[in-house]
Coordinates of C-alpha atoms in Angstrom, one line a residue:
X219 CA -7.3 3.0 19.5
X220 CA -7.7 6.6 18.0
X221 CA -10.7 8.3 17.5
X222 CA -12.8 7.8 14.4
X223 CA -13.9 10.8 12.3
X224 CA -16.5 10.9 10.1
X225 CA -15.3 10.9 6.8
X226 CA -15.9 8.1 4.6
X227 CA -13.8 5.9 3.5
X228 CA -12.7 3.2 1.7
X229 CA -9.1 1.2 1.6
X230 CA -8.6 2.7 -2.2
X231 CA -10.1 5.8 -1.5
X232 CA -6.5 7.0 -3.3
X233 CA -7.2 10.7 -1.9
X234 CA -10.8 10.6 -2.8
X235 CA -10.9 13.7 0.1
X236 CA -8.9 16.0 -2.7
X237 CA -11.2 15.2 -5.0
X238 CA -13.2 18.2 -6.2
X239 CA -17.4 18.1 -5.4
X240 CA -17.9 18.6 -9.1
X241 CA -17.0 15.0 -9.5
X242 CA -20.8 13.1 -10.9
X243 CA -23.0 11.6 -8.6
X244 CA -23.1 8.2 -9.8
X245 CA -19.5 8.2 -9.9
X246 CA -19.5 8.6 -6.1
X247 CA -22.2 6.1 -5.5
X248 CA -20.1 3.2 -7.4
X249 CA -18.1 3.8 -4.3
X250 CA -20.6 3.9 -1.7
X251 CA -21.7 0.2 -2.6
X252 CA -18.3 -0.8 -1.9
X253 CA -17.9 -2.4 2.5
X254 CA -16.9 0.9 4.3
X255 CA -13.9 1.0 6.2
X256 CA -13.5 2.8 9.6
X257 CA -11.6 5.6 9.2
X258 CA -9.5 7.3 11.6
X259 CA -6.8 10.1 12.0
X260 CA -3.4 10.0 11.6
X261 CA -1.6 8.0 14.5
X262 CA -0.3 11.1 16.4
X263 CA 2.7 11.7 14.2
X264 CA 3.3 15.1 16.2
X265 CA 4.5 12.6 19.0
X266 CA 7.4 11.1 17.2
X267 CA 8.9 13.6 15.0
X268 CA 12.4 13.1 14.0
X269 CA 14.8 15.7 14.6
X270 CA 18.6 15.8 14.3
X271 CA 19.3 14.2 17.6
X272 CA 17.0 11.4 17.2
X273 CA 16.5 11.2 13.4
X274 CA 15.2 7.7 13.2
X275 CA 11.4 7.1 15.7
X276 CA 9.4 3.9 15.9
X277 CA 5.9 3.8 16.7
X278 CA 3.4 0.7 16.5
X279 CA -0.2 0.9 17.1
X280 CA -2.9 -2.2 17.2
X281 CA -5.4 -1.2 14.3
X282 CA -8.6 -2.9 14.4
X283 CA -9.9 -4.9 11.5
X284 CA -11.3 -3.2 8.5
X285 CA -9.5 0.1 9.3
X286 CA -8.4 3.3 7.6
X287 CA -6.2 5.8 8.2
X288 CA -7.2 9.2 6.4
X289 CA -5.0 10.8 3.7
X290 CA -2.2 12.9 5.2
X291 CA 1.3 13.8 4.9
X292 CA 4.7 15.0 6.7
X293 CA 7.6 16.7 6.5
X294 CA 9.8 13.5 7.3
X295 CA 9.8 10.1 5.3
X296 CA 8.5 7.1 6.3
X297 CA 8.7 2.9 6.4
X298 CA 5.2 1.4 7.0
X299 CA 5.0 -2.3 7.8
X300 CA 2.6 -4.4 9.6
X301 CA 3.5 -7.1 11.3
X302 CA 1.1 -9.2 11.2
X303 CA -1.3 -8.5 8.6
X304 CA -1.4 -6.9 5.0
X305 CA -1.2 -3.3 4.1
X306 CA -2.7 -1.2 1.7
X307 CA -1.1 1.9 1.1
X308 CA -2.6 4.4 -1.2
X309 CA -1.0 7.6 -3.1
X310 CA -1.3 9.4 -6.2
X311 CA 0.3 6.6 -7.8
X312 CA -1.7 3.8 -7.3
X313 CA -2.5 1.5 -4.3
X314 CA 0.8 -0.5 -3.3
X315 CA -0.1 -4.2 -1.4
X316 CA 2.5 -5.3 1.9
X317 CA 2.1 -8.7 3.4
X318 CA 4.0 -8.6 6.8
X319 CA 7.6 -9.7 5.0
X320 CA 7.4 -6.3 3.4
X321 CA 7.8 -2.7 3.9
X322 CA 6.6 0.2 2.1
X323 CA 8.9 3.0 1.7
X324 CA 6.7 7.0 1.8
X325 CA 8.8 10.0 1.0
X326 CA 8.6 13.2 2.3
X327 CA 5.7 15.4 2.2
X328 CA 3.6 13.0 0.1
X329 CA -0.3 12.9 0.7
X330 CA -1.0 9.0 1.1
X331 CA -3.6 6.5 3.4
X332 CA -3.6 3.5 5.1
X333 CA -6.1 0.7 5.5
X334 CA -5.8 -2.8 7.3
X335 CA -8.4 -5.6 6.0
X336 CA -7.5 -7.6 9.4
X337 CA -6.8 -6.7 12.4
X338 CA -2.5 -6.2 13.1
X339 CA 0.3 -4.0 14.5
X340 CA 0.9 -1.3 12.2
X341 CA 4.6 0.2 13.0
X342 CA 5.8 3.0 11.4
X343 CA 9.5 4.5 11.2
X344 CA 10.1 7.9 10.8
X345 CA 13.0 8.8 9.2
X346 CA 14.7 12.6 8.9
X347 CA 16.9 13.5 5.6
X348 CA 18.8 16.7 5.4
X349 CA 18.8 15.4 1.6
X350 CA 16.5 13.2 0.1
X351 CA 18.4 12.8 -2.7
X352 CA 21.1 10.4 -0.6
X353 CA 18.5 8.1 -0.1
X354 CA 17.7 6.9 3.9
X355 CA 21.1 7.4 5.9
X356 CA 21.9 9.4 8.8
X357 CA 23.4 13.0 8.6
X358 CA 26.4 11.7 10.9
X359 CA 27.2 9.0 9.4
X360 CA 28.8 7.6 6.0
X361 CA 26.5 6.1 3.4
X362 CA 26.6 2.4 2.8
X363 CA 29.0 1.3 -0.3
X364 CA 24.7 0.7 -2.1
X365 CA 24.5 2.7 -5.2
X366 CA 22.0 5.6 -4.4
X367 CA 19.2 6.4 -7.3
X368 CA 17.4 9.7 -6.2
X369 CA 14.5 8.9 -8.3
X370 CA 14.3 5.8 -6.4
X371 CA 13.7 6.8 -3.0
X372 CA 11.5 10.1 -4.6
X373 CA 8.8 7.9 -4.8
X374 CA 6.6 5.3 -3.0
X375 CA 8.4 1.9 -3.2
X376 CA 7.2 -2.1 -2.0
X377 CA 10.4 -3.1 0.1
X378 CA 11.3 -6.8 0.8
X379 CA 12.3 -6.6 4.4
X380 CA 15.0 -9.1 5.7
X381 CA 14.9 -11.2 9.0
X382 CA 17.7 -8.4 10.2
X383 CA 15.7 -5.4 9.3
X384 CA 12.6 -7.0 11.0
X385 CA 14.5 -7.3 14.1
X386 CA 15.7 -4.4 13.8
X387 CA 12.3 -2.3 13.6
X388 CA 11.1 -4.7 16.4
X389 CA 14.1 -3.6 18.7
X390 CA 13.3 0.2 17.8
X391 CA 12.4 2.5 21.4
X392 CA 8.7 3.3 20.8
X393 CA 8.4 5.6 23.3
X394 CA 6.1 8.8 22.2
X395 CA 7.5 12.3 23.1
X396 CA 4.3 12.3 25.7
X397 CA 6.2 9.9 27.8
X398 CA 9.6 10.5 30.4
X399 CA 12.7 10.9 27.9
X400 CA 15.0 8.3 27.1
X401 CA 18.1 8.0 29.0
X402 CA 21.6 8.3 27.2
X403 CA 22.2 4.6 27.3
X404 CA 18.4 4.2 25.1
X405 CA 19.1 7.0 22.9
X406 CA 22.6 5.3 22.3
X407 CA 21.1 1.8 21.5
X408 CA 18.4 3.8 19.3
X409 CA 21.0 5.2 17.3
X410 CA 23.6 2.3 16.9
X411 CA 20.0 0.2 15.6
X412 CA 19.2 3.4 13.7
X413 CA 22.1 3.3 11.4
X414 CA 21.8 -0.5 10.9
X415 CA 18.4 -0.4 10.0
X416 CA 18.8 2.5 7.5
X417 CA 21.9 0.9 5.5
X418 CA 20.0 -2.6 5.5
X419 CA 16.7 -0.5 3.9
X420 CA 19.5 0.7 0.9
X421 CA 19.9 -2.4 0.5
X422 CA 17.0 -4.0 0.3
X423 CA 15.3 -4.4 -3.0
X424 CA 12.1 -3.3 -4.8
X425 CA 8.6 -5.6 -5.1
X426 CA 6.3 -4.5 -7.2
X427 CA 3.1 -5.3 -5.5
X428 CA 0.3 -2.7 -6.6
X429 CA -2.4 -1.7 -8.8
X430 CA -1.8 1.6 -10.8
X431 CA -4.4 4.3 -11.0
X432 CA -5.3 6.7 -14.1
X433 CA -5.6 10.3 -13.7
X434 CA -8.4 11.2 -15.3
X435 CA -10.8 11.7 -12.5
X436 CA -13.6 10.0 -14.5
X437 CA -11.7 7.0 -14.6
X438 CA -10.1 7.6 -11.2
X439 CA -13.5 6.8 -9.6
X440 CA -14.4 4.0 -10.8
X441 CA -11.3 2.5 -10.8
X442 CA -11.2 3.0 -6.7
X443 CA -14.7 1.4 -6.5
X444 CA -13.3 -1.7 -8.2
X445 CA -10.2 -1.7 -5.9
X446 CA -12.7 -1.0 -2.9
X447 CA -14.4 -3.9 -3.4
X448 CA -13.4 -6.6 -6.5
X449 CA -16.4 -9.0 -5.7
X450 CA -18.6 -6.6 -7.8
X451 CA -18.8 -8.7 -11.1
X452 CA -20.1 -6.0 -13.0
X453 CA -19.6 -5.3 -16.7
X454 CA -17.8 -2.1 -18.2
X455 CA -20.9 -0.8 -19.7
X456 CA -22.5 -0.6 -16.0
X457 CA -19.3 0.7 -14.7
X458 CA -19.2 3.3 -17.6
X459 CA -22.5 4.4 -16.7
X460 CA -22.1 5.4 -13.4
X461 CA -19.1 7.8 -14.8
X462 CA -21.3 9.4 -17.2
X463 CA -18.5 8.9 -20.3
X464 CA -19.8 6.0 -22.8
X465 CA -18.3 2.7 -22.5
X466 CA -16.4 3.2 -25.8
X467 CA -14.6 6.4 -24.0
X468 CA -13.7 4.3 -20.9
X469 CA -12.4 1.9 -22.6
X470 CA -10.0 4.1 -24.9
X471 CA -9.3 5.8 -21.1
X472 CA -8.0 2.7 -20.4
X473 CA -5.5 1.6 -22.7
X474 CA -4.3 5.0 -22.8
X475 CA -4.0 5.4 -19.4
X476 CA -3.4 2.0 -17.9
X477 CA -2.2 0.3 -21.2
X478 CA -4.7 -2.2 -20.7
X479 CA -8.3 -3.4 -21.3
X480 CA -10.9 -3.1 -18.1
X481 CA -10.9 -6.9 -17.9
X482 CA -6.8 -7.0 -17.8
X483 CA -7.2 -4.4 -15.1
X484 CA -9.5 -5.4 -13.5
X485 CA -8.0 -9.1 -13.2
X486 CA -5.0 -7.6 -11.8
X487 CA -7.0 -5.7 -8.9
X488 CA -8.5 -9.7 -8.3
X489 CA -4.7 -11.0 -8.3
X490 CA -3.6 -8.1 -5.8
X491 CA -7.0 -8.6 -3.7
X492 CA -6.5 -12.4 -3.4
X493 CA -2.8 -11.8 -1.8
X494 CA -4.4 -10.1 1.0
X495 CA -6.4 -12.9 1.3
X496 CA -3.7 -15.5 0.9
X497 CA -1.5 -13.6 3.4
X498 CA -4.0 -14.4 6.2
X499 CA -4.1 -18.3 5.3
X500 CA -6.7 -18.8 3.6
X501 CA -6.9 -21.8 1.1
X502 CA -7.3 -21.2 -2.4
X503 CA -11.3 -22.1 -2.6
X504 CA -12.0 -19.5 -0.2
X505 CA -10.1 -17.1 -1.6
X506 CA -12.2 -17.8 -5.0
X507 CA -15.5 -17.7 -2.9
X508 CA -14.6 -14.7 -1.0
X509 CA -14.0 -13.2 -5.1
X510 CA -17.1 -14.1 -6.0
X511 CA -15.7 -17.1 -8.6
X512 CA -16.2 -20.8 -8.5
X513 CA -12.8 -22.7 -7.5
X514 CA -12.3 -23.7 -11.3
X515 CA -13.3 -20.4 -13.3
X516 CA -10.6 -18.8 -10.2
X517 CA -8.4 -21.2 -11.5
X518 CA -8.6 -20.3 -15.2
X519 CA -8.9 -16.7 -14.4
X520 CA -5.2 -16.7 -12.9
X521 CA -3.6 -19.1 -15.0
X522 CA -4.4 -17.4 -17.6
X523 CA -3.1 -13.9 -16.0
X524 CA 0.0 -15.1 -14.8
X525 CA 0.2 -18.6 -16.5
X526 CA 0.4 -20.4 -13.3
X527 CA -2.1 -22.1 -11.3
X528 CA -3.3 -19.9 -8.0
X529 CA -1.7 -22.2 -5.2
X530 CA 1.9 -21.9 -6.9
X531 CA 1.6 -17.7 -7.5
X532 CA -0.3 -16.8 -4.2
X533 CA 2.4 -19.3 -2.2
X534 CA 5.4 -17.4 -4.0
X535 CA 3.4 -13.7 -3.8
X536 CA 3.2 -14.3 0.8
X537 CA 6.9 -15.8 0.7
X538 CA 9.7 -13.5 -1.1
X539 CA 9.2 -13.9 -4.6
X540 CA 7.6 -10.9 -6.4
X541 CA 6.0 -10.0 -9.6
X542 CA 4.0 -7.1 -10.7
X543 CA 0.6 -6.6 -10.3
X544 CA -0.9 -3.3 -11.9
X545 CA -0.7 -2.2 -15.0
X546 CA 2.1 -3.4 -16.2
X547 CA 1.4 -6.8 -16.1
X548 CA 1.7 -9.9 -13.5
X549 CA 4.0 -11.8 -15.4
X550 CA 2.9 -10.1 -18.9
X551 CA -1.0 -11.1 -18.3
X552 CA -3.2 -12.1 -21.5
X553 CA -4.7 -8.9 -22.8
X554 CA -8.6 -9.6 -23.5

């Protein structure tokens, strides 16, 4: 288990270390109240960097429950996946949600964080690209017949991950660059898995599971001490207070932000929060408790937000169906 550090932390602490200290007080106490996470350094990337020999590494690490790996970024891009638990993966854009049949793809050089609510494998694939712009392939080899978008693989994506490709990241050499080298026959088998793994990741396609963010830093903050913790049933006006802006200005910040009203919002960050839970198999009246909602204003609360009732969208959401959950809508959710 790595080492924790002492900053604090919080699973949609979206780079709240970048943030400057003129940011108000009560801003950054709305995020104290949230549960802390433990947070910890990176996983030793140093010890699997890819290079043009071996431009595809595997590593997996056992994080403990309630866990959070600290912003930071490399030169190389990245698949994250647990395999056993859900992931919450948090950059500039937003904070993106992976149940263990998905992946999340992290390009190069972006600052992002980690956190685990339960305790899993986290394993993490390293890939080099000479040009990002081709998408994940290897330098030696032909790209798959998949159309390539640039824009696509520019940014973080929510990947579905196929029984093949989960196979294939299981099969991955883990072996850190602290241990004896690999013999010809291993680095062989890595690459012949390598190439597979990268064409079935082109062709694997996009779920949008996440919860936008806003860029005004204001808004920023509170919005990460909702996502930190969406059992706090507070209203807007006591949210809006701890900014410092009226509630009248947050709530113009978010419709032009966000496109949405603070309840829509703040329903989807419930919807996205109850997957995590629903991913770990818990029935639908715990989930509701663990919310802080009885199991029949739960109920209302998501059919009205996706127009389903919660059994049917959180039992589609953990198998391979997908909608989206941030501010674009979960299934075009009931502005209020």
């Amino acid at each position: 288990m790595p080492k924790p550090v002492s900053t604090p932390g919080t699973p949609a602490d979206t780079l709240a270390d970048t943030l400057p200290s003129t940011c108000p007080a009560a801003a950054l106490r709305s995020v104290r109240r949230a549960r802390p996470m433990e947070p910890v350094e990176a996983l030793h990337p140093h010890l699997f960097v890819p290079t043009p020999q071996r431009p595809v590494r595997a590593k997996q690490h056992r994080l403990s429950a309630r866990t959070r790996v600290i912003p930071h970024s490399h030169s190389w891009a990245q698949i994250a996946i647990s395999l056993d638990g859900v992931l919450h993966l948090s950059a500039p854009q937003g904070t993106l949600i992976a149940p263990p049949s998905k992946a999340v793809w992290i390009p190069p050089g972006l600052v992002h964080a980690v956190a685990m609510v339960e305790e899993a494998d986290l394993v993490s694939i390293y890939v080099l690209q000479d040009d990002p712009a081709q998408g994940p392939v290897l330098p030696d080899l032909p790209p798959c017949g998949v159309a390539c978008n640039p824009q696509d693989w520019a940014r973080c994506r929510v990947l579905e991950v196929s029984p093949l490709m989960r196979e294939l990241i299981t099969a991955l050499p883990k072996q850190s660059d602290d241990q004896p080298a690999p013999d010809a026959a291993t680095l062989q088998r890595e690459h012949h898995l390598s190439a597979l793994l990268l064409e079935e990741l082109r062709r694997a396609s996009e779920v949008h599971l996440g919860v936008n963010m806003p860029q005004d830093k204001r808004l920023r903050m509170l919005c990460e001490a909702v996502v930190a913790d969406p059992t706090q049933h507070e209203s807007l006006a006591d949210w809006a207070a701890d900014t410092g802006a009226s509630p009248r200005t947050v709530a113009r910040l978010f419709q032009q932000q966000l496109g949405c009203s603070f309840t829509t919002w703040r329903q989807q960050v419930v919807l996205a929060h109850g997957l995590s839970l629903a991913a770990r198999g818990l029935p639908i009246q715990q989930i509701a408790a663990e919310l802080g909602y009885s199991p029949s204003a739960f109920s209302a609360m998501v059919h009205r937000t996706v127009g389903m009732p919660p059994a049917r969208f959180f039992g589609q959401q953990a198998g391979s169906a997908a909608h989206r959950v941030g501010s674009g809508a979960v299934s075009r959710p009931t502005r209020e």
